[in-house]
Amino acid sequence: VRAKALSNLLKIPLNRVRVRRIAIGGAFGGRSEVQPADFAAALLSIKTERPVKLVLTREENATSTRQVHDMVATIKTGVKRDGTIVAKEFRVIYDGGAYSSTGPIATSIPYYVYEETYRFPNVRYDGYRVFTNKGIRGMYGCHGRAFLAGNEVQLDMIAEELGIDPVEIRLKNGLRAGEETATRSKIISSGFEEAVLRAAERSSWKEKRGKLPRGRGIGMGCVAIMCGFPMGFRSGSSCYVKLNDDGQATIVTGVVDNGQGNESMMVQIASEVLGIPVEEINLVNADTEVTNLDPGAYSQAAAFVGGNAVRLACEDARRQILSFASDKLGVPAEELELRDRMVISKRDPSKAIPIRHVVRKAFFAGRPIMGVGAYMPKIDFGREWVKNPYGQMAGTFSFGASVAEVRVDEETGLVRIERFVAAHDCGNPINPMAVEGQMEGSVAQAGVATVMEECLWHEGFLLNPDLLEYKVPLACDMPQIEPIIVRSHDPEGPFGAKEGGLTIRMNAHSAVATALYNALGVPLRELPATPDRVLEAIEKGKGGER
């Protein structure tokens, strides 16, 4: 994305623009768009003929880089007496800051992730993005979390009115595999029901709901996330792999690792296909000079799209290895397998040859082993944000359910999140430890943020631009986190895999908000749940307001 933008603006060929990924701890959507500073640094470098590095102060970083949209939402829901949702109506106003940025996308995503979760046959969604005298707003990783929290709290209010357990009303309305969303995206695989049930069981929902002492609450939040979402302009991913004459492999792909664990994920996929240990696979990635095009490590495309491209490239190389080994061993290729650096006959293991010998013989025969693979998710590219918002939005969808337990000090308004159970449907996890790490990080970023993180603006000025005034969660603020991996095996994903944890980052806000509603008996109509807002809600509850 950056290479093409710089090429267009500076009017220089793409082969003279090189973008390389540097080691960073995370991106969370905030680095997925070209910034004015990118152009300024490149132009200064051309003019001065020297390297240029842009270093921002904490205040500059807070005011000039992308932030999540503030929003005001009005939500109406029509239900039958048994809790079945029959209609939804939304009116949402987004604070877009002073720049257009990813405006139409940012206005649409909160609704789309909600419609992927629940079934409602009739819907109207009006989204407005307004310009204000503030910094850049864009596709931050937890985009739309307040919108989702509002929907989930309202669902709890409906369940209470109808005398239905909040878990049951979610199970009744959750989408299953084979169904379609309101805008006609088919759900390919779904672990929704299992995620809800396992989160409820692990958290002792039945034993605690409605039985906790005053000031304590338990709540659930659910959501679905698209995998391989093109956002209107992205394509698929491609990869090539070459076998070296020592039997080791080199993978070349544009997939970026911003801290998610994508590099190890790609190496693991290659290892599984080629029968080579992970330590004997070299990875070259995220360098526009040598790697192929890739949609980037956002929109949950790394595993589902990039991982599939790696798998297909390695399968291409695998076919070549088996074909050549078949001639040498006198065994049909379909009766051979790659395992432990060897090509082995499935029927007669004594017939085997090291992969490195096959590679060397193929090279000297003029048939070097090089595999190429490309993957394009099965989506409707004719789908448009406003005029034609119908058709398959993404290759597949992952599902998640979270349960939070909170304690509220009714004298001070302070909220403590004590326990957080997160169940995430990631298909078949390629690296379970990395998936659990993503889930735990999601709770830290989005769950605990529900009670503390907020940018305070006044007349165009950010009042808390540093980490002294802008409170971020510390280790002492973290709850007990219990991640649960739900396996649903997606037929399109590499080895059945889907994205690895974003549902928790999106529903963590909702879980805390519904837990607060359970603890206070009155919904918070504004987040984050700062002490003053909690105390205000308590006072309204005493006066009988809802």
PDB file of N, CA and C in Angstrom, residues 423-518:
ATOM      1  N   ALA A 423     -13.579 -17.305  24.912  1.00  0.00           N
ATOM      2  CA  ALA A 423     -13.645 -18.460  24.019  1.00  0.00           C
ATOM      3  C   ALA A 423     -13.641 -17.967  22.580  1.00  0.00           C
ATOM      4  N   HIS A 424     -12.672 -18.437  21.799  1.00  0.00           N
ATOM      5  CA  HIS A 424     -12.492 -17.930  20.434  1.00  0.00           C
ATOM      6  C   HIS A 424     -12.460 -19.078  19.439  1.00  0.00           C
ATOM      7  N   ASP A 425     -13.298 -18.979  18.419  1.00  0.00           N
ATOM      8  CA  ASP A 425     -13.330 -19.947  17.323  1.00  0.00           C
ATOM      9  C   ASP A 425     -12.322 -19.518  16.269  1.00  0.00           C
ATOM     10  N   CYS A 426     -11.184 -20.196  16.229  1.00  0.00           N
ATOM     11  CA  CYS A 426     -10.140 -19.856  15.253  1.00  0.00           C
ATOM     12  C   CYS A 426      -9.986 -20.953  14.210  1.00  0.00           C
ATOM     13  N   GLY A 427     -11.036 -21.766  14.022  1.00  0.00           N
ATOM     14  CA  GLY A 427     -10.890 -22.898  13.121  1.00  0.00           C
ATOM     15  C   GLY A 427      -9.984 -23.927  13.767  1.00  0.00           C
ATOM     16  N   ASN A 428      -8.971 -24.351  13.041  1.00  0.00           N
ATOM     17  CA  ASN A 428      -7.958 -25.253  13.591  1.00  0.00           C
ATOM     18  C   ASN A 428      -6.706 -24.433  13.868  1.00  0.00           C
ATOM     19  N   PRO A 429      -6.316 -24.230  15.126  1.00  0.00           N
ATOM     20  CA  PRO A 429      -5.179 -23.347  15.420  1.00  0.00           C
ATOM     21  C   PRO A 429      -3.859 -23.917  14.917  1.00  0.00           C
ATOM     22  N   ILE A 430      -3.128 -23.121  14.169  1.00  0.00           N
ATOM     23  CA  ILE A 430      -1.812 -23.546  13.694  1.00  0.00           C
ATOM     24  C   ILE A 430      -0.803 -23.491  14.831  1.00  0.00           C
ATOM     25  N   ASN A 431      -0.898 -22.451  15.641  1.00  0.00           N
ATOM     26  CA  ASN A 431      -0.005 -22.290  16.791  1.00  0.00           C
ATOM     27  C   ASN A 431      -0.860 -21.931  18.004  1.00  0.00           C
ATOM     28  N   PRO A 432      -1.321 -22.916  18.766  1.00  0.00           N
ATOM     29  CA  PRO A 432      -2.228 -22.639  19.890  1.00  0.00           C
ATOM     30  C   PRO A 432      -1.665 -21.649  20.902  1.00  0.00           C
ATOM     31  N   MET A 433      -0.368 -21.713  21.173  1.00  0.00           N
ATOM     32  CA  MET A 433       0.218 -20.789  22.141  1.00  0.00           C
ATOM     33  C   MET A 433       0.103 -19.347  21.653  1.00  0.00           C
ATOM     34  N   ALA A 434       0.331 -19.131  20.354  1.00  0.00           N
ATOM     35  CA  ALA A 434       0.211 -17.785  19.797  1.00  0.00           C
ATOM     36  C   ALA A 434      -1.238 -17.305  19.840  1.00  0.00           C
ATOM     37  N   VAL A 435      -2.186 -18.198  19.591  1.00  0.00           N
ATOM     38  CA  VAL A 435      -3.602 -17.830  19.648  1.00  0.00           C
ATOM     39  C   VAL A 435      -3.977 -17.408  21.061  1.00  0.00           C
ATOM     40  N   GLU A 436      -3.544 -18.169  22.053  1.00  0.00           N
ATOM     41  CA  GLU A 436      -3.838 -17.805  23.442  1.00  0.00           C
ATOM     42  C   GLU A 436      -3.194 -16.468  23.798  1.00  0.00           C
ATOM     43  N   GLY A 437      -1.991 -16.232  23.289  1.00  0.00           N
ATOM     44  CA  GLY A 437      -1.336 -14.946  23.530  1.00  0.00           C
ATOM     45  C   GLY A 437      -2.114 -13.792  22.937  1.00  0.00           C
ATOM     46  N   GLN A 438      -2.659 -13.992  21.729  1.00  0.00           N
ATOM     47  CA  GLN A 438      -3.483 -12.962  21.109  1.00  0.00           C
ATOM     48  C   GLN A 438      -4.747 -12.699  21.924  1.00  0.00           C
ATOM     49  N   MET A 439      -5.329 -13.742  22.460  1.00  0.00           N
ATOM     50  CA  MET A 439      -6.544 -13.587  23.258  1.00  0.00           C
ATOM     51  C   MET A 439      -6.252 -12.826  24.549  1.00  0.00           C
ATOM     52  N   GLU A 440      -5.151 -13.165  25.201  1.00  0.00           N
ATOM     53  CA  GLU A 440      -4.795 -12.470  26.441  1.00  0.00           C
ATOM     54  C   GLU A 440      -4.474 -11.002  26.171  1.00  0.00           C
ATOM     55  N   GLY A 441      -3.757 -10.732  25.073  1.00  0.00           N
ATOM     56  CA  GLY A 441      -3.477  -9.351  24.716  1.00  0.00           C
ATOM     57  C   GLY A 441      -4.731  -8.576  24.382  1.00  0.00           C
ATOM     58  N   SER A 442      -5.712  -9.250  23.791  1.00  0.00           N
ATOM     59  CA  SER A 442      -6.977  -8.603  23.461  1.00  0.00           C
ATOM     60  C   SER A 442      -7.724  -8.168  24.712  1.00  0.00           C
ATOM     61  N   VAL A 443      -7.670  -8.998  25.750  1.00  0.00           N
ATOM     62  CA  VAL A 443      -8.315  -8.628  27.010  1.00  0.00           C
ATOM     63  C   VAL A 443      -7.637  -7.398  27.602  1.00  0.00           C
ATOM     64  N   ALA A 444      -6.306  -7.367  27.538  1.00  0.00           N
ATOM     65  CA  ALA A 444      -5.569  -6.222  28.076  1.00  0.00           C
ATOM     66  C   ALA A 444      -5.884  -4.954  27.303  1.00  0.00           C
ATOM     67  N   GLN A 445      -5.947  -5.077  25.983  1.00  0.00           N
ATOM     68  CA  GLN A 445      -6.134  -3.890  25.153  1.00  0.00           C
ATOM     69  C   GLN A 445      -7.566  -3.386  25.152  1.00  0.00           C
ATOM     70  N   ALA A 446      -8.516  -4.301  25.088  1.00  0.00           N
ATOM     71  CA  ALA A 446      -9.910  -3.882  24.920  1.00  0.00           C
ATOM     72  C   ALA A 446     -10.756  -4.071  26.160  1.00  0.00           C
ATOM     73  N   GLY A 447     -10.502  -5.123  26.926  1.00  0.00           N
ATOM     74  CA  GLY A 447     -11.332  -5.376  28.095  1.00  0.00           C
ATOM     75  C   GLY A 447     -11.085  -4.393  29.213  1.00  0.00           C
ATOM     76  N   VAL A 448      -9.831  -4.299  29.646  1.00  0.00           N
ATOM     77  CA  VAL A 448      -9.496  -3.388  30.742  1.00  0.00           C
ATOM     78  C   VAL A 448      -9.673  -1.938  30.305  1.00  0.00           C
ATOM     79  N   ALA A 449      -9.500  -1.689  29.003  1.00  0.00           N
ATOM     80  CA  ALA A 449      -9.695  -0.326  28.494  1.00  0.00           C
ATOM     81  C   ALA A 449     -11.119   0.163  28.705  1.00  0.00           C
ATOM     82  N   THR A 450     -12.055  -0.744  28.879  1.00  0.00           N
ATOM     83  CA  THR A 450     -13.456  -0.367  29.075  1.00  0.00           C
ATOM     84  C   THR A 450     -13.646   0.496  30.310  1.00  0.00           C
ATOM     85  N   VAL A 451     -12.736   0.406  31.258  1.00  0.00           N
ATOM     86  CA  VAL A 451     -12.913   1.156  32.503  1.00  0.00           C
ATOM     87  C   VAL A 451     -11.889   2.278  32.669  1.00  0.00           C
ATOM     88  N   MET A 452     -11.020   2.515  31.653  1.00  0.00           N
ATOM     89  CA  MET A 452     -10.028   3.564  31.891  1.00  0.00           C
ATOM     90  C   MET A 452      -9.574   4.355  30.671  1.00  0.00           C
ATOM     91  N   GLU A 453      -9.468   3.783  29.494  1.00  0.00           N
ATOM     92  CA  GLU A 453      -8.827   4.487  28.378  1.00  0.00           C
ATOM     93  C   GLU A 453      -9.795   5.421  27.658  1.00  0.00           C
ATOM     94  N   GLU A 454      -9.381   6.687  27.523  1.00  0.00           N
ATOM     95  CA  GLU A 454     -10.217   7.683  26.844  1.00  0.00           C
ATOM     96  C   GLU A 454      -9.369   8.894  26.474  1.00  0.00           C
ATOM     97  N   CYS A 455      -9.518   9.353  25.233  1.00  0.00           N
ATOM     98  CA  CYS A 455      -8.879  10.600  24.807  1.00  0.00           C
ATOM     99  C   CYS A 455      -9.836  11.756  25.102  1.00  0.00           C
ATOM    100  N   LEU A 456      -9.353  12.735  25.844  1.00  0.00           N
ATOM    101  CA  LEU A 456     -10.180  13.870  26.249  1.00  0.00           C
ATOM    102  C   LEU A 456      -9.824  15.083  25.399  1.00  0.00           C
ATOM    103  N   TRP A 457     -10.772  15.532  24.578  1.00  0.00           N
ATOM    104  CA  TRP A 457     -10.558  16.674  23.695  1.00  0.00           C
ATOM    105  C   TRP A 457     -11.390  17.860  24.172  1.00  0.00           C
ATOM    106  N   HIS A 458     -10.826  19.059  23.981  1.00  0.00           N
ATOM    107  CA  HIS A 458     -11.556  20.284  24.293  1.00  0.00           C
ATOM    108  C   HIS A 458     -11.152  21.356  23.294  1.00  0.00           C
ATOM    109  N   GLU A 459     -12.116  21.766  22.478  1.00  0.00           N
ATOM    110  CA  GLU A 459     -11.904  22.819  21.478  1.00  0.00           C
ATOM    111  C   GLU A 459     -10.676  22.539  20.614  1.00  0.00           C
ATOM    112  N   GLY A 460     -10.556  21.294  20.155  1.00  0.00           N
ATOM    113  CA  GLY A 460      -9.475  20.935  19.248  1.00  0.00           C
ATOM    114  C   GLY A 460      -8.170  20.577  19.914  1.00  0.00           C
ATOM    115  N   PHE A 461      -8.107  20.602  21.232  1.00  0.00           N
ATOM    116  CA  PHE A 461      -6.874  20.267  21.950  1.00  0.00           C
ATOM    117  C   PHE A 461      -7.054  18.953  22.702  1.00  0.00           C
ATOM    118  N   LEU A 462      -6.040  18.101  22.630  1.00  0.00           N
ATOM    119  CA  LEU A 462      -6.051  16.856  23.383  1.00  0.00           C
ATOM    120  C   LEU A 462      -5.528  17.144  24.785  1.00  0.00           C
ATOM    121  N   LEU A 463      -6.343  16.875  25.788  1.00  0.00           N
ATOM    122  CA  LEU A 463      -6.001  17.229  27.164  1.00  0.00           C
ATOM    123  C   LEU A 463      -5.115  16.194  27.849  1.00  0.00           C
ATOM    124  N   ASN A 464      -5.091  14.973  27.344  1.00  0.00           N
ATOM    125  CA  ASN A 464      -4.270  13.926  27.978  1.00  0.00           C
ATOM    126  C   ASN A 464      -3.374  13.231  26.949  1.00  0.00           C
ATOM    127  N   PRO A 465      -2.375  13.954  26.428  1.00  0.00           N
ATOM    128  CA  PRO A 465      -1.561  13.409  25.346  1.00  0.00           C
ATOM    129  C   PRO A 465      -0.372  12.556  25.790  1.00  0.00           C
ATOM    130  N   ASP A 466      -0.228  12.320  27.097  1.00  0.00           N
ATOM    131  CA  ASP A 466       0.913  11.526  27.558  1.00  0.00           C
ATOM    132  C   ASP A 466       0.426  10.399  28.459  1.00  0.00           C
ATOM    133  N   LEU A 467       1.340   9.497  28.787  1.00  0.00           N
ATOM    134  CA  LEU A 467       0.961   8.315  29.559  1.00  0.00           C
ATOM    135  C   LEU A 467       0.770   8.607  31.042  1.00  0.00           C
ATOM    136  N   LEU A 468       1.019   9.842  31.457  1.00  0.00           N
ATOM    137  CA  LEU A 468       0.696  10.225  32.827  1.00  0.00           C
ATOM    138  C   LEU A 468      -0.804  10.487  32.950  1.00  0.00           C
ATOM    139  N   GLU A 469      -1.357  11.158  31.943  1.00  0.00           N
ATOM    140  CA  GLU A 469      -2.774  11.516  31.972  1.00  0.00           C
ATOM    141  C   GLU A 469      -3.656  10.504  31.235  1.00  0.00           C
ATOM    142  N   TYR A 470      -3.098   9.882  30.195  1.00  0.00           N
ATOM    143  CA  TYR A 470      -3.848   8.846  29.478  1.00  0.00           C
ATOM    144  C   TYR A 470      -3.513   7.508  30.130  1.00  0.00           C
ATOM    145  N   LYS A 471      -4.449   6.971  30.870  1.00  0.00           N
ATOM    146  CA  LYS A 471      -4.182   5.780  31.666  1.00  0.00           C
ATOM    147  C   LYS A 471      -4.299   4.514  30.814  1.00  0.00           C
ATOM    148  N   VAL A 472      -3.232   3.720  30.815  1.00  0.00           N
ATOM    149  CA  VAL A 472      -3.259   2.421  30.144  1.00  0.00           C
ATOM    150  C   VAL A 472      -3.170   1.327  31.204  1.00  0.00           C
ATOM    151  N   PRO A 473      -3.680   0.150  30.919  1.00  0.00           N
ATOM    152  CA  PRO A 473      -3.664  -0.925  31.918  1.00  0.00           C
ATOM    153  C   PRO A 473      -2.242  -1.340  32.293  1.00  0.00           C
ATOM    154  N   LEU A 474      -2.013  -1.531  33.567  1.00  0.00           N
ATOM    155  CA  LEU A 474      -0.759  -2.070  34.077  1.00  0.00           C
ATOM    156  C   LEU A 474      -0.985  -3.522  34.490  1.00  0.00           C
ATOM    157  N   ALA A 475       0.088  -4.197  34.855  1.00  0.00           N
ATOM    158  CA  ALA A 475      -0.039  -5.597  35.263  1.00  0.00           C
ATOM    159  C   ALA A 475      -1.001  -5.747  36.436  1.00  0.00           C
ATOM    160  N   CYS A 476      -0.985  -4.760  37.330  1.00  0.00           N
ATOM    161  CA  CYS A 476      -1.849  -4.835  38.514  1.00  0.00           C
ATOM    162  C   CYS A 476      -3.322  -4.627  38.182  1.00  0.00           C
ATOM    163  N   ASP A 477      -3.615  -4.126  36.976  1.00  0.00           N
ATOM    164  CA  ASP A 477      -5.006  -3.909  36.575  1.00  0.00           C
ATOM    165  C   ASP A 477      -5.613  -5.123  35.874  1.00  0.00           C
ATOM    166  N   MET A 478      -4.770  -6.092  35.540  1.00  0.00           N
ATOM    167  CA  MET A 478      -5.241  -7.214  34.739  1.00  0.00           C
ATOM    168  C   MET A 478      -6.066  -8.205  35.556  1.00  0.00           C
ATOM    169  N   PRO A 479      -7.129  -8.719  34.964  1.00  0.00           N
ATOM    170  CA  PRO A 479      -7.923  -9.754  35.639  1.00  0.00           C
ATOM    171  C   PRO A 479      -7.291 -11.130  35.449  1.00  0.00           C
ATOM    172  N   GLN A 480      -7.849 -12.108  36.086  1.00  0.00           N
ATOM    173  CA  GLN A 480      -7.491 -13.498  35.808  1.00  0.00           C
ATOM    174  C   GLN A 480      -8.070 -13.844  34.439  1.00  0.00           C
ATOM    175  N   ILE A 481      -7.205 -14.209  33.486  1.00  0.00           N
ATOM    176  CA  ILE A 481      -7.644 -14.472  32.113  1.00  0.00           C
ATOM    177  C   ILE A 481      -7.608 -15.973  31.844  1.00  0.00           C
ATOM    178  N   GLU A 482      -8.694 -16.483  31.293  1.00  0.00           N
ATOM    179  CA  GLU A 482      -8.788 -17.906  30.974  1.00  0.00           C
ATOM    180  C   GLU A 482      -9.184 -18.061  29.505  1.00  0.00           C
ATOM    181  N   PRO A 483      -8.204 -18.245  28.608  1.00  0.00           N
ATOM    182  CA  PRO A 483      -8.510 -18.398  27.185  1.00  0.00           C
ATOM    183  C   PRO A 483      -8.983 -19.811  26.848  1.00  0.00           C
ATOM    184  N   ILE A 484      -9.946 -19.892  25.946  1.00  0.00           N
ATOM    185  CA  ILE A 484     -10.470 -21.176  25.475  1.00  0.00           C
ATOM    186  C   ILE A 484     -10.422 -21.176  23.951  1.00  0.00           C
ATOM    187  N   ILE A 485      -9.726 -22.133  23.369  1.00  0.00           N
ATOM    188  CA  ILE A 485      -9.671 -22.257  21.916  1.00  0.00           C
ATOM    189  C   ILE A 485     -10.795 -23.177  21.446  1.00  0.00           C
ATOM    190  N   VAL A 486     -11.631 -22.661  20.555  1.00  0.00           N
ATOM    191  CA  VAL A 486     -12.728 -23.435  19.969  1.00  0.00           C
ATOM    192  C   VAL A 486     -12.321 -23.830  18.552  1.00  0.00           C
ATOM    193  N   ARG A 487     -12.366 -25.108  18.257  1.00  0.00           N
ATOM    194  CA  ARG A 487     -11.942 -25.617  16.948  1.00  0.00           C
ATOM    195  C   ARG A 487     -13.171 -25.912  16.086  1.00  0.00           C
ATOM    196  N   SER A 488     -13.241 -25.265  14.925  1.00  0.00           N
ATOM    197  CA  SER A 488     -14.381 -25.498  14.038  1.00  0.00           C
ATOM    198  C   SER A 488     -13.969 -26.014  12.667  1.00  0.00           C
ATOM    199  N   HIS A 489     -12.697 -25.982  12.338  1.00  0.00           N
ATOM    200  CA  HIS A 489     -12.121 -26.454  11.072  1.00  0.00           C
ATOM    201  C   HIS A 489     -12.831 -25.845   9.859  1.00  0.00           C
ATOM    202  N   ASP A 490     -12.302 -24.737   9.401  1.00  0.00           N
ATOM    203  CA  ASP A 490     -12.870 -24.075   8.229  1.00  0.00           C
ATOM    204  C   ASP A 490     -12.393 -24.773   6.956  1.00  0.00           C
ATOM    205  N   PRO A 491     -13.289 -25.099   6.026  1.00  0.00           N
ATOM    206  CA  PRO A 491     -12.881 -25.832   4.818  1.00  0.00           C
ATOM    207  C   PRO A 491     -11.972 -25.047   3.894  1.00  0.00           C
ATOM    208  N   GLU A 492     -11.964 -23.722   3.996  1.00  0.00           N
ATOM    209  CA  GLU A 492     -11.130 -22.900   3.123  1.00  0.00           C
ATOM    210  C   GLU A 492      -9.801 -22.508   3.764  1.00  0.00           C
ATOM    211  N   GLY A 493      -9.727 -22.505   5.070  1.00  0.00           N
ATOM    212  CA  GLY A 493      -8.520 -22.048   5.749  1.00  0.00           C
ATOM    213  C   GLY A 493      -7.369 -23.020   5.614  1.00  0.00           C
ATOM    214  N   PRO A 494      -6.131 -22.547   5.740  1.00  0.00           N
ATOM    215  CA  PRO A 494      -4.974 -23.451   5.693  1.00  0.00           C
ATOM    216  C   PRO A 494      -5.015 -24.418   6.868  1.00  0.00           C
ATOM    217  N   PHE A 495      -5.174 -25.706   6.567  1.00  0.00           N
ATOM    218  CA  PHE A 495      -5.342 -26.741   7.596  1.00  0.00           C
ATOM    219  C   PHE A 495      -6.538 -26.442   8.502  1.00  0.00           C
ATOM    220  N   GLY A 496      -7.520 -25.734   7.950  1.00  0.00           N
ATOM    221  CA  GLY A 496      -8.737 -25.434   8.693  1.00  0.00           C
ATOM    222  C   GLY A 496      -8.666 -24.204   9.565  1.00  0.00           C
ATOM    223  N   ALA A 497      -7.609 -23.388   9.426  1.00  0.00           N
ATOM    224  CA  ALA A 497      -7.399 -22.246  10.323  1.00  0.00           C
ATOM    225  C   ALA A 497      -8.163 -21.007   9.880  1.00  0.00           C
ATOM    226  N   LYS A 498      -8.510 -20.180  10.880  1.00  0.00           N
ATOM    227  CA  LYS A 498      -9.073 -18.847  10.655  1.00  0.00           C
ATOM    228  C   LYS A 498      -8.229 -17.850  11.444  1.00  0.00           C
ATOM    229  N   GLU A 499      -8.701 -16.619  11.560  1.00  0.00           N
ATOM    230  CA  GLU A 499      -7.920 -15.611  12.279  1.00  0.00           C
ATOM    231  C   GLU A 499      -7.783 -15.985  13.755  1.00  0.00           C
ATOM    232  N   GLY A 500      -6.793 -15.375  14.423  1.00  0.00           N
ATOM    233  CA  GLY A 500      -6.378 -15.897  15.718  1.00  0.00           C
ATOM    234  C   GLY A 500      -6.647 -15.077  16.954  1.00  0.00           C
ATOM    235  N   GLY A 501      -7.746 -14.333  17.050  1.00  0.00           N
ATOM    236  CA  GLY A 501      -8.019 -13.706  18.337  1.00  0.00           C
ATOM    237  C   GLY A 501      -8.782 -12.403  18.340  1.00  0.00           C
ATOM    238  N   LEU A 502      -9.092 -11.838  17.164  1.00  0.00           N
ATOM    239  CA  LEU A 502      -9.692 -10.502  17.147  1.00  0.00           C
ATOM    240  C   LEU A 502     -11.107 -10.485  17.712  1.00  0.00           C
ATOM    241  N   THR A 503     -11.806 -11.603  17.688  1.00  0.00           N
ATOM    242  CA  THR A 503     -13.158 -11.580  18.254  1.00  0.00           C
ATOM    243  C   THR A 503     -13.122 -11.180  19.729  1.00  0.00           C
ATOM    244  N   ILE A 504     -12.078 -11.576  20.429  1.00  0.00           N
ATOM    245  CA  ILE A 504     -11.990 -11.236  21.850  1.00  0.00           C
ATOM    246  C   ILE A 504     -11.733  -9.746  22.015  1.00  0.00           C
ATOM    247  N   ARG A 505     -10.902  -9.182  21.157  1.00  0.00           N
ATOM    248  CA  ARG A 505     -10.654  -7.746  21.237  1.00  0.00           C
ATOM    249  C   ARG A 505     -11.923  -6.953  20.927  1.00  0.00           C
ATOM    250  N   MET A 506     -12.784  -7.514  20.088  1.00  0.00           N
ATOM    251  CA  MET A 506     -14.013  -6.818  19.722  1.00  0.00           C
ATOM    252  C   MET A 506     -15.135  -7.016  20.739  1.00  0.00           C
ATOM    253  N   ASN A 507     -15.169  -8.170  21.420  1.00  0.00           N
ATOM    254  CA  ASN A 507     -16.290  -8.392  22.342  1.00  0.00           C
ATOM    255  C   ASN A 507     -15.929  -8.146  23.801  1.00  0.00           C
ATOM    256  N   ALA A 508     -14.659  -7.844  24.092  1.00  0.00           N
ATOM    257  CA  ALA A 508     -14.255  -7.622  25.483  1.00  0.00           C
ATOM    258  C   ALA A 508     -14.985  -6.427  26.092  1.00  0.00           C
ATOM    259  N   HIS A 509     -15.120  -5.361  25.316  1.00  0.00           N
ATOM    260  CA  HIS A 509     -15.877  -4.188  25.748  1.00  0.00           C
ATOM    261  C   HIS A 509     -17.299  -4.594  26.149  1.00  0.00           C
ATOM    262  N   SER A 510     -17.902  -5.430  25.301  1.00  0.00           N
ATOM    263  CA  SER A 510     -19.286  -5.852  25.533  1.00  0.00           C
ATOM    264  C   SER A 510     -19.413  -6.675  26.805  1.00  0.00           C
ATOM    265  N   ALA A 511     -18.464  -7.581  27.029  1.00  0.00           N
ATOM    266  CA  ALA A 511     -18.528  -8.432  28.218  1.00  0.00           C
ATOM    267  C   ALA A 511     -18.459  -7.600  29.493  1.00  0.00           C
ATOM    268  N   VAL A 512     -17.570  -6.614  29.510  1.00  0.00           N
ATOM    269  CA  VAL A 512     -17.444  -5.759  30.692  1.00  0.00           C
ATOM    270  C   VAL A 512     -18.689  -4.886  30.853  1.00  0.00           C
ATOM    271  N   ALA A 513     -19.203  -4.347  29.741  1.00  0.00           N
ATOM    272  CA  ALA A 513     -20.393  -3.484  29.810  1.00  0.00           C
ATOM    273  C   ALA A 513     -21.611  -4.247  30.322  1.00  0.00           C
ATOM    274  N   THR A 514     -21.800  -5.483  29.856  1.00  0.00           N
ATOM    275  CA  THR A 514     -22.947  -6.264  30.334  1.00  0.00           C
ATOM    276  C   THR A 514     -22.756  -6.692  31.788  1.00  0.00           C
ATOM    277  N   ALA A 515     -21.511  -6.942  32.186  1.00  0.00           N
ATOM    278  CA  ALA A 515     -21.246  -7.277  33.591  1.00  0.00           C
ATOM    279  C   ALA A 515     -21.555  -6.089  34.495  1.00  0.00           C
ATOM    280  N   LEU A 516     -21.223  -4.890  34.027  1.00  0.00           N
ATOM    281  CA  LEU A 516     -21.543  -3.688  34.798  1.00  0.00           C
ATOM    282  C   LEU A 516     -23.055  -3.494  34.899  1.00  0.00           C
ATOM    283  N   TYR A 517     -23.759  -3.778  33.826  1.00  0.00           N
ATOM    284  CA  TYR A 517     -25.226  -3.693  33.875  1.00  0.00           C
ATOM    285  C   TYR A 517     -25.781  -4.675  34.904  1.00  0.00           C
ATOM    286  N   ASN A 518     -25.215  -5.861  34.943  1.00  0.00           N
ATOM    287  CA  ASN A 518     -25.650  -6.865  35.916  1.00  0.00           C
ATOM    288  C   ASN A 518     -25.331  -6.434  37.345  1.00  0.00           C
TER     289      ASN A 518
END
